[in-house]
Short mmCIF file of C-alpha atoms and ligand atoms in Angstrom, two decimals:
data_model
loop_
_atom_site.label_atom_id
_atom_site.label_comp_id
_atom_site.label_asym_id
_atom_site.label_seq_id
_atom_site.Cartn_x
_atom_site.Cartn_y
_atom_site.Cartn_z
CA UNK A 1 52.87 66.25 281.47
CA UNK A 2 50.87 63.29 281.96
CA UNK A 3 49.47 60.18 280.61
CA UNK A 4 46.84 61.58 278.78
CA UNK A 5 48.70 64.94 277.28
CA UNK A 6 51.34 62.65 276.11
CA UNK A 7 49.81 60.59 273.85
CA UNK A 8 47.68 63.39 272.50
CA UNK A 9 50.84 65.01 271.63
CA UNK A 10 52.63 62.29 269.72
CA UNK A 11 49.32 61.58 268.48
CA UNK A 12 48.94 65.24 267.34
CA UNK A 13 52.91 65.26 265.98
CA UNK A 14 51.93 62.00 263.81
CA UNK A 15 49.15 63.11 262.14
CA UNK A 16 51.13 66.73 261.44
CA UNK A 17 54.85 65.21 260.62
CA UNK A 18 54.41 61.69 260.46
CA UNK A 19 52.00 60.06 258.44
CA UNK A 20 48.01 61.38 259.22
CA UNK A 21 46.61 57.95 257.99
CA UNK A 22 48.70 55.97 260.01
CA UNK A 23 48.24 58.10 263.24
CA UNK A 24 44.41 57.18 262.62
CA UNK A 25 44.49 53.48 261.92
CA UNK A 26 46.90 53.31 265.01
CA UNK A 27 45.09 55.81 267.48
CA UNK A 28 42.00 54.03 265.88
CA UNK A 29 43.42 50.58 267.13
CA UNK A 30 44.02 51.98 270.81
CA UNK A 31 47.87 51.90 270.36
CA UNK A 32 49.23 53.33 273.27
CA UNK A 33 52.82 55.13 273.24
CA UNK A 34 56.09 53.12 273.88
CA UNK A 35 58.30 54.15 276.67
CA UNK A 36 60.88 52.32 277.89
CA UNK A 37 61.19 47.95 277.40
CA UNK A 38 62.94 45.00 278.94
CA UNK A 39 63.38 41.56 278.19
CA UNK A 40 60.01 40.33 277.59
CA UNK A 41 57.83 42.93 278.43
CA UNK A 42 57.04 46.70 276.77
CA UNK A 43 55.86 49.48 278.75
CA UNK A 44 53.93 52.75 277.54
CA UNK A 45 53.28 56.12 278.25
CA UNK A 46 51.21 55.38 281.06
CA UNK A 47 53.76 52.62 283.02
CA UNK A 48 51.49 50.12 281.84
CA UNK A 49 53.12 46.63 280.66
CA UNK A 50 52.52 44.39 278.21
CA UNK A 51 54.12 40.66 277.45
CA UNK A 52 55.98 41.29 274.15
CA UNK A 53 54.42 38.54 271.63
CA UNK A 54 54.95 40.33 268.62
CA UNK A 55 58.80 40.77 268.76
CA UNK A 56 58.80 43.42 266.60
CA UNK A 57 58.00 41.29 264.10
CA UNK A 58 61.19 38.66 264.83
CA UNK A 59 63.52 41.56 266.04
CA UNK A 60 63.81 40.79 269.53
CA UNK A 61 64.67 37.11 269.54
CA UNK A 62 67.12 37.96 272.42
CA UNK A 63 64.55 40.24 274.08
CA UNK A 64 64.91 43.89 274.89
CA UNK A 65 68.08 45.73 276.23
CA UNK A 66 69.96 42.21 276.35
CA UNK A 67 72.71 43.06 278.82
CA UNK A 68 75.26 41.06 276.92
CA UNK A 69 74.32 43.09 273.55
CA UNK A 70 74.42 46.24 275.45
CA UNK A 71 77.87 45.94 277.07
CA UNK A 72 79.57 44.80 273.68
CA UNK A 73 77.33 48.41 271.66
CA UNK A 74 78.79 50.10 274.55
CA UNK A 75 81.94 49.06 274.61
CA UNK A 76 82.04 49.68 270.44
CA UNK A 77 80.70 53.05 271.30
CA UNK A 78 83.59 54.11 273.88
CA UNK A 79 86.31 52.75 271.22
CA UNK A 80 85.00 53.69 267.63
CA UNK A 81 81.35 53.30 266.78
CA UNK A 82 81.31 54.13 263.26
CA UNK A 83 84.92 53.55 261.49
CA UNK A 84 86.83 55.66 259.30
CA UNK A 85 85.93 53.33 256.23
CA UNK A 86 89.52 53.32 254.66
CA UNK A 87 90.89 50.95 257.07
CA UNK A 88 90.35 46.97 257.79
CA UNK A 89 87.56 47.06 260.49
CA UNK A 90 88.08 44.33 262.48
CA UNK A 91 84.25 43.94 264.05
CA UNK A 92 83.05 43.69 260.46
CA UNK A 93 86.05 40.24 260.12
CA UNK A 94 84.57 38.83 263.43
CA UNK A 95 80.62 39.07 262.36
CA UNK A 96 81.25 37.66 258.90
CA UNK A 97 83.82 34.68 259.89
CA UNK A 98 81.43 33.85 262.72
CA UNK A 99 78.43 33.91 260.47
CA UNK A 100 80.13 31.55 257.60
CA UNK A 101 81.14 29.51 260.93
CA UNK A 102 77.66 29.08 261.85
CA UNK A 103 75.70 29.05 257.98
CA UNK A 104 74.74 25.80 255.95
CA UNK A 105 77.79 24.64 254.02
CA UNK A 106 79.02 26.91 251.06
CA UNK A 107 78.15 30.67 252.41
CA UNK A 108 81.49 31.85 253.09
CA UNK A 109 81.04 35.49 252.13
CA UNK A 110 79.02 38.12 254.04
CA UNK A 111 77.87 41.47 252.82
CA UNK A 112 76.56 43.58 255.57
CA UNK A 113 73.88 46.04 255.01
CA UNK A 114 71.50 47.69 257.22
CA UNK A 115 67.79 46.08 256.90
CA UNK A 116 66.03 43.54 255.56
CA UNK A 117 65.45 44.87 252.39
CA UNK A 118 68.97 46.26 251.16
CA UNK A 119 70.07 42.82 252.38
CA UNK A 120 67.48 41.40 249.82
CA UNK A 121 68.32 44.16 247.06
CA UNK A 122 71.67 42.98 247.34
CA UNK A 123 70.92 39.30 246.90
CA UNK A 124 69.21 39.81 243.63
CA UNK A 125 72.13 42.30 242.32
CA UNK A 126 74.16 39.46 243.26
CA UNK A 127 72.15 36.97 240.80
CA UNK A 128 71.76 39.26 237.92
CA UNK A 129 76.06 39.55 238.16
CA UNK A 130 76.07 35.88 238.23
CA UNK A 131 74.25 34.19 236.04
CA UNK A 132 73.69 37.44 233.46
CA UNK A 133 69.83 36.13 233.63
CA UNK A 134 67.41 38.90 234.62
CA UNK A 135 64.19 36.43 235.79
CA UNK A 136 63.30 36.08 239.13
CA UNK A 137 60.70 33.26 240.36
CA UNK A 138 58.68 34.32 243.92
CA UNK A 139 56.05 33.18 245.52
CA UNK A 140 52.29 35.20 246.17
CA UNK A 141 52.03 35.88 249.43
CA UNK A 142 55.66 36.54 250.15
CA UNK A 143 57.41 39.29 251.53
CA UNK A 144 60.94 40.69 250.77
CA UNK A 145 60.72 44.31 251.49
CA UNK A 146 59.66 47.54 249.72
CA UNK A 147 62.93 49.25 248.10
CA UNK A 148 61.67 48.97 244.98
CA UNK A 149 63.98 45.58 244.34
CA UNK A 150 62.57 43.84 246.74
CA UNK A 151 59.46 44.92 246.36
CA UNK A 152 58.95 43.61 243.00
CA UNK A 153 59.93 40.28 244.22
CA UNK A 154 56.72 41.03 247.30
CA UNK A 155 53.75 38.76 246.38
CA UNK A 156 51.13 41.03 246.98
CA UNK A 157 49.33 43.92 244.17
CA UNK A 158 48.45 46.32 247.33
CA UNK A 159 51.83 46.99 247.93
CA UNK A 160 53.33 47.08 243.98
CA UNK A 161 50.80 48.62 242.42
CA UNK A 162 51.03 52.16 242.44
CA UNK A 163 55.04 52.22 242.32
CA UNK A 164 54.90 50.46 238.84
CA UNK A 165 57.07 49.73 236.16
CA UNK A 166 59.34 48.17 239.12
CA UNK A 167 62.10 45.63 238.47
CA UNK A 168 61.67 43.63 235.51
CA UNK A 169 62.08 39.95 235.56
CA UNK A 170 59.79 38.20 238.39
CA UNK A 171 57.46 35.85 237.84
CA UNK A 172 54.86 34.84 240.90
CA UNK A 173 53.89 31.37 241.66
CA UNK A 174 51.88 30.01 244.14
CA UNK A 175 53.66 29.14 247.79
CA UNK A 176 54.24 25.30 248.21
CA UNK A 177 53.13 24.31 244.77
CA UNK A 178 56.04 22.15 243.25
CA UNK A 179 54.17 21.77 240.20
CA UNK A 180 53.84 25.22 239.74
CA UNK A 181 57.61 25.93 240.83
CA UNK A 182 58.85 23.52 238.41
CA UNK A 183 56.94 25.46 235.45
CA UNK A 184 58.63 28.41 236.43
CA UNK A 185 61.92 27.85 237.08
CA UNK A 186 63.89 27.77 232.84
CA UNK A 187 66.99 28.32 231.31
CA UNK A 188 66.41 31.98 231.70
CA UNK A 189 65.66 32.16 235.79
CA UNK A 190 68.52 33.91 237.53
CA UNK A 191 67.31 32.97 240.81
CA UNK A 192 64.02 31.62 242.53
CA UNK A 193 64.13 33.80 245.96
CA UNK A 194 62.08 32.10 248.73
CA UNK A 195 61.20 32.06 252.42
CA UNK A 196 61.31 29.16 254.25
CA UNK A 197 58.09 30.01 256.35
CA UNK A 198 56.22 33.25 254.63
CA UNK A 199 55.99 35.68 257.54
CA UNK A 200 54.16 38.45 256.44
CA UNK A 201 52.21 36.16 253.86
CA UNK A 202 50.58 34.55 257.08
CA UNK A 203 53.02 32.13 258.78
CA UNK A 204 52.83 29.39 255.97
CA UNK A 205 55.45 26.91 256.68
CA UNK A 206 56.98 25.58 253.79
CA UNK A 207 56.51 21.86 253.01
CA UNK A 208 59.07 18.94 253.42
CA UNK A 209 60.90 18.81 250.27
CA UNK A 210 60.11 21.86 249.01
CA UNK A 211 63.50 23.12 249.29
CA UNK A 212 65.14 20.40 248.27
CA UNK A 213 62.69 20.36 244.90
CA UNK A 214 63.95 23.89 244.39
CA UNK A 215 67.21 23.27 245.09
CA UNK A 216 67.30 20.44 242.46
CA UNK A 217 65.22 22.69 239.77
CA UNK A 218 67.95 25.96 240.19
CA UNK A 219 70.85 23.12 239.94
CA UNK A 220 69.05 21.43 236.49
CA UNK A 221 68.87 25.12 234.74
CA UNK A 222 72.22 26.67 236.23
CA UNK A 223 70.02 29.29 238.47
CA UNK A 224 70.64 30.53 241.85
CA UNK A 225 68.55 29.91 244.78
CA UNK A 226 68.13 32.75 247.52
CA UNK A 227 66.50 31.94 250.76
CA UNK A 228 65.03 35.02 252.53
CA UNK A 229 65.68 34.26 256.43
CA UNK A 230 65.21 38.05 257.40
CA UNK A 231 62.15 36.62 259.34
CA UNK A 232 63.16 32.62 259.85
CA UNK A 233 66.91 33.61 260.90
CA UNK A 234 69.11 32.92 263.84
CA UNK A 235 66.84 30.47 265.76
CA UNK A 236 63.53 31.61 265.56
CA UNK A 237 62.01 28.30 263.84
CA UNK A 238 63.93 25.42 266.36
CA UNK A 239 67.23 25.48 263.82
CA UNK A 240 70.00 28.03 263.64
CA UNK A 241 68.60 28.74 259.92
CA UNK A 242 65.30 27.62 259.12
CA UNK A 243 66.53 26.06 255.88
CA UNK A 244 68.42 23.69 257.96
CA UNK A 245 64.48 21.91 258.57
CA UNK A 246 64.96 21.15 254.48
CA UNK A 247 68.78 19.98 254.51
CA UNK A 248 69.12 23.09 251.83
CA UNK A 249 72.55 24.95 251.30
CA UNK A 250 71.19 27.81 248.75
CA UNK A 251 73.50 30.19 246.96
CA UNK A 252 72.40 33.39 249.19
CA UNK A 253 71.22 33.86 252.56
CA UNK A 254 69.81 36.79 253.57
CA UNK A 255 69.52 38.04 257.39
CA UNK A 256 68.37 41.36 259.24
CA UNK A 257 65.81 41.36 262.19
CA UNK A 258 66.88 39.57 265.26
CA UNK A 259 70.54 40.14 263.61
CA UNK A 260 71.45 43.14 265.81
CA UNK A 261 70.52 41.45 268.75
CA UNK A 262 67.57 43.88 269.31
CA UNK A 263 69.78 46.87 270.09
CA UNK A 264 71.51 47.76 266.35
CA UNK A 265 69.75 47.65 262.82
CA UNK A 266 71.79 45.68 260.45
CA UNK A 267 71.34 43.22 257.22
CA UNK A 268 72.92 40.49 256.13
CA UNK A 269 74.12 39.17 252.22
CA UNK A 270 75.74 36.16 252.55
CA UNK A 271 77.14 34.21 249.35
CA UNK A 272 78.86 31.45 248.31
CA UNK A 273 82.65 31.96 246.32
CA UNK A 274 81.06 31.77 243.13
CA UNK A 275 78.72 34.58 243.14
CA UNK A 276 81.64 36.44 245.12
CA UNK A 277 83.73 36.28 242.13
CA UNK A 278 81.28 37.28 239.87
CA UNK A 279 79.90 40.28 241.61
CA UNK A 280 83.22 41.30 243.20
CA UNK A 281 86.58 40.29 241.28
CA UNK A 282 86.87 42.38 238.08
CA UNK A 283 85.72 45.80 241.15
CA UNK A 284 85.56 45.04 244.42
CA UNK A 285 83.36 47.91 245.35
CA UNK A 286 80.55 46.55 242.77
CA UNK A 287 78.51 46.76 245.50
CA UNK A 288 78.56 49.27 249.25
CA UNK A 289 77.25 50.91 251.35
CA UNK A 290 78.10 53.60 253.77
CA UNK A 291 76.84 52.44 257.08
CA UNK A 292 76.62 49.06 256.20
CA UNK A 293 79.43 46.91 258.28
CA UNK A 294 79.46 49.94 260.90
CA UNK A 295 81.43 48.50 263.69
CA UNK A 296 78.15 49.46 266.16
CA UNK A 297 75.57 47.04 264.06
CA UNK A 298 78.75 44.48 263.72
CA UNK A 299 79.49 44.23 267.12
CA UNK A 300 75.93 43.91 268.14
CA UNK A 301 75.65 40.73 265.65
CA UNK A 302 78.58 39.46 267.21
CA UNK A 303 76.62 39.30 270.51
CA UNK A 304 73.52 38.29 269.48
CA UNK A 305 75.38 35.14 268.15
CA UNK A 306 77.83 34.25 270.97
CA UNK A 307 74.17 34.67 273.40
CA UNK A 308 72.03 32.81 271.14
CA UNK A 309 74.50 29.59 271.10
CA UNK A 310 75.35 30.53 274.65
CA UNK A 311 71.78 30.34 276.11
CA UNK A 312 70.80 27.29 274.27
CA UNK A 313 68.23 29.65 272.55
CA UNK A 314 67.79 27.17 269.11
CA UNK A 315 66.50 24.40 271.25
CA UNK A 316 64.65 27.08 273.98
CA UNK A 317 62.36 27.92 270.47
CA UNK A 318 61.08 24.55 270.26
CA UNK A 319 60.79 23.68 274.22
CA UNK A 320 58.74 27.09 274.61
CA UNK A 321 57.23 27.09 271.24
CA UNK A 322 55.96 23.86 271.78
CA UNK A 323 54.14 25.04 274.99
CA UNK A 324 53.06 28.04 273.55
CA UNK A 325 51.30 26.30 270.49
CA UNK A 326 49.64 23.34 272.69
CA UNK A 327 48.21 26.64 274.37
CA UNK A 328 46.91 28.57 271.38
CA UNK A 329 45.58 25.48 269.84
CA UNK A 330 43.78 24.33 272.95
CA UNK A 331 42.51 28.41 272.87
CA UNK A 332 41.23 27.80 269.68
CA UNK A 333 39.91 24.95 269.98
CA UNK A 334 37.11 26.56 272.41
CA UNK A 335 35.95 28.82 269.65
CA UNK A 336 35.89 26.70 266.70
CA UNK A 337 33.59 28.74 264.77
CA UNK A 338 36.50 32.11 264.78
CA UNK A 339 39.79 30.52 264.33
CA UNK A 340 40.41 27.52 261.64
CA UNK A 341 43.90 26.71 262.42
CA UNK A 342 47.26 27.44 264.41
CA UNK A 343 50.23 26.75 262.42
CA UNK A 344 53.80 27.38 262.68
CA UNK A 345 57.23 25.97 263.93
CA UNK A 346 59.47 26.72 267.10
CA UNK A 347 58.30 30.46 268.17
CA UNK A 348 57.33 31.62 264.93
CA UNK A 349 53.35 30.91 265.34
CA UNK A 350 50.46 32.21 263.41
CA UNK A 351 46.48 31.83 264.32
CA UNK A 352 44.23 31.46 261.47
CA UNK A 353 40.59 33.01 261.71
CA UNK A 354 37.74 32.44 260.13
CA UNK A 355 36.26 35.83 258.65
CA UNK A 356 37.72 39.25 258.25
CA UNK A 357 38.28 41.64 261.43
CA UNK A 358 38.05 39.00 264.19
CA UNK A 359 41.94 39.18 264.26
CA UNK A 360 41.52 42.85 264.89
CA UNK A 361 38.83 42.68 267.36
CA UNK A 362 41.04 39.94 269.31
CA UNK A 363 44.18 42.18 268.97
CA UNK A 364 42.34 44.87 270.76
CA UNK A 365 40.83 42.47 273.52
CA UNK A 366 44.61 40.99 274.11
CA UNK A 367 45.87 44.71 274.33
CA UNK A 368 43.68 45.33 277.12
CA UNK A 369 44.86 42.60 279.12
CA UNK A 370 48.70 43.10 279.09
CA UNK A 371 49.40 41.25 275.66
CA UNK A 372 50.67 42.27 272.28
CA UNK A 373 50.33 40.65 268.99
CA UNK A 374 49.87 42.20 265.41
CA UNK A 375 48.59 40.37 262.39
CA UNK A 376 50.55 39.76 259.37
CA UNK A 377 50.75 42.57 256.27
CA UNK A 378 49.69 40.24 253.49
CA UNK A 379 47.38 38.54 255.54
CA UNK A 380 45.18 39.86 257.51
CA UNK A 381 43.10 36.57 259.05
CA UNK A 382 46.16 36.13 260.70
CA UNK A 383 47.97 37.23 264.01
CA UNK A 384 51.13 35.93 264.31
CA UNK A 385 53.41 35.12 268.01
CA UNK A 386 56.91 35.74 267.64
CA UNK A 387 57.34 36.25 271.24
CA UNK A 388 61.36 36.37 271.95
CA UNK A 389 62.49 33.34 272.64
CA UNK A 390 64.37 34.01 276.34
CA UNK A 391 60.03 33.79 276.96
CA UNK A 392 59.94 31.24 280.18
CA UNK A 393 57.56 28.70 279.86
CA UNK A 394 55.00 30.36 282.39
CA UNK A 395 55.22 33.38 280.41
CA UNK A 396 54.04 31.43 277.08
CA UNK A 397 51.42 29.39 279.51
CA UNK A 398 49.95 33.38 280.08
CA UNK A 399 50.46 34.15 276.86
CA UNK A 400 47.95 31.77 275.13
CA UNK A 401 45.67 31.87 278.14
CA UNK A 402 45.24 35.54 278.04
CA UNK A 403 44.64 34.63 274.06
CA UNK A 404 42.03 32.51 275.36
CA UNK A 405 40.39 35.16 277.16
CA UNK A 406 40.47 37.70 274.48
CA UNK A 407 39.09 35.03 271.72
CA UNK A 408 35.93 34.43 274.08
CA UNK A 409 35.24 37.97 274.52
CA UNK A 410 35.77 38.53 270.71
CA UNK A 411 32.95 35.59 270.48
CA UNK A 412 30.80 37.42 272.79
CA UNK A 413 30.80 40.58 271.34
CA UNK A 414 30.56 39.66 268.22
CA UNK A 415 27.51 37.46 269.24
CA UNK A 416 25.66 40.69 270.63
CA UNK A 417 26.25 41.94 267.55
CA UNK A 418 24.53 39.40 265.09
C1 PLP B 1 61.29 37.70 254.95
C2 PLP B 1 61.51 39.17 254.94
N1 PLP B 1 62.34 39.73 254.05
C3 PLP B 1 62.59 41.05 254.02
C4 PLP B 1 61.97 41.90 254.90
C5 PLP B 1 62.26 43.37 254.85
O1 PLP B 1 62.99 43.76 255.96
P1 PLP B 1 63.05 45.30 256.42
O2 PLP B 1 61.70 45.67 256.92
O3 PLP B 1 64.13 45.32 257.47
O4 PLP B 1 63.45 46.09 255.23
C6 PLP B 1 61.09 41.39 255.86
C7 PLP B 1 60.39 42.27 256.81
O5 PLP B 1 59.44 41.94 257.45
C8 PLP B 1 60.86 39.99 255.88
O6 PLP B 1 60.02 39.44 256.77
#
């Protein structure tokens, strides 16, 4: 078969069996099919590649196929990759004493899941069984999934509307507003539930203090604080955990993404005693899950650990980030009129533009020259760059000069147009 009959097929097989508006916006945005991938780079149908910039949205912090991460998922695989579930399992022991090892002070308990969202629909289970409080403070703009949990702690209408009544008990306030936050949080707030930089909200990084200010308002009302690092976690911002930039310990922590080292799904719960006792002492199987803990997932999170602190990847975030923001901003900075700002910490970058649809247009002109990027879901002025962060310096040099290249041909066109 080639090129060409391939992607007409999947194309074909995705408007049939998958989901016929997606296959259009996609096939509409020149998305070719993905074949195979390594390290930095994607390749499609055609044997084309592409520098990885997205990072599947902060999955592949180690890169693709990391050979460490493979050898310990295949050597899980050969022994026992999914566990008989009425014995200890040992893998699961070595993620979650490795992760309390590593976490700000207090998070001694893990609860492994399998994405980003149960790990978030277990975090506000969690607080309900604590505090026997059922309001939830979030922030507009932010992102915690789309089980229907999470998603009615997800700051944006578009994506709660039609699967209303949801969870009672949030309450929105606006991102970085202490004012605002300190309205909100009362004697009745179980938990505020926060990210430390909103991803999908459009890379807003979260000021200094802000943490702190919500630490000290959940402390003053006996509510629990949860900090959302499916996105932030494990090194992506230039700290270990991103609320490490704040000097915040919260109650929860919540992990997925680069968690299974690119190569497993997995989620993360973690919690300190307290809320362990109150969820988990009077049944200990208050809350489960079948494949959550699989030895597979666990051992991948093992490795993704052991490599990240191995490779010096925390620090690598902010070297290469550094380089790879001085580029985009200097991009920019050429086309003053289209982009208003580039904002963002260690390799977690977003590029603000001006009007609607030039983030598109540039998407499309990066695509074409070997780069991928996406924009964020709640925002769409904004492309974000969470390249993985094994990306060598030259690579992030190429990546924000090819940028460069696409934003003036954006201008251009868009100046034949007017
Ligand atoms: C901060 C944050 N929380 C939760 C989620 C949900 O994770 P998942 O898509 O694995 O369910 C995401 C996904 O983008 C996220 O960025």
């Amino acid at each position: 078969m080639d090129a060409e009959q391939i992607h007409a097929e999947v194309l074909d097989k995705y408007a049939r069996h998958v989901n016929p508006y997606l296959a259009r916006l996609m096939n509409f945005a020149g998305f070719p099919v993905e074949a195979r991938a390594e390290g930095c780079y994607l390749f499609d149908h055609d044997g084309r590649r592409y520098l990885d910039c997205l990072g599947g949205y902060g999955v592949y912090s180690l890169g693709h196929r990391h050979p460490k991460v493979i050898e310990a998922v295949r050597r899980q695989l050969d022994e026992m990759p999914m566990g008989g579930k009425a014995f200890f399992n040992r893998v699961l022991a070595d993620l979650c004493a490795k992760l309390a090892d590593i976490a700000p002070s207090g998070l001694d308990y893990t609860f492994v899941s399998n994405s980003g969202t149960e790990a978030v629909e277990a975090a506000l289970k969690f607080v309900k069984a604590t505090t026997g409080r059922a309001k939830i403070v979030a922030t507009d703009g932010g992102y915690h999934g789309k089980t229907i949990g999470a998603l009615s702690t997800t700051g944006r209408e578009k994506y709660r509307k039609p699967f209303e009544p949801l969870m009672p008990g949030p309450v929105f306030v606006d991102f970085a507003d202490f004012d605002a936050m300190t309205r909100a949080v009362d004697g009745q707030t179980a938990a505020v539930i926060i990210e430390v930089i909103q991803g999908e909200g459009g890379i807003h990084v979260a000021p200094d203090g802000y943490l702190r200010h919500i630490r000290s308002l959940c402390d003053a009302h006996g509510a629990l604080m949860i900090v959302d690092e499916v996105q932030t976690g494990l090194g992506r911002t230039g700290k270990m955990f991103a609320c490490e930039w704040d000097g915040v310990s919260p109650d929860i922590l919540t992990l997925a993404k680069c968690l299974g080292g690119g190569v497993m799904p997995i989620g993360a719960t973690m919690g300190t005693p307290v809320v362990w006792e109150a969820v988990f002492s009077e049944n200990p199987l208050a809350h489960t899950s079948t494949f959550g803990g699989n030895p597979l997932a666990c051992a991948a999170g093992l490795a993704a650990i052991r490599t990240i602190e191995e490779e010096g990847l925390v620090d690598r975030a902010n070297e290469v980030g550094a380089v790879l923001k001085a580029g985009l901003e200097e991009a920019a900075g050429r086309c003053p009129d289209l982009v208003s700002t580039v904002r963002g910490r260690g390799l977690m970058l977003g590029v603000e533009f001006t009007m609607d649809d030039v983030g598109e247009l540039t998407i499309a002109q990066m695509l074409k020259r070997g780069l991928v990027a996406a924009y964020t879901l709640n925002n769409r002025r904004v492309i974000r760059f969470e390249p993985p962060l094994i990306l060598s310096l030259d690579e992030a040099a190429w990546a924000a000069e090819t940028f460069g290249d696409a934003l003036a041909e954006t201008a251009e066109v868009l100046a034949a147009l007017a």
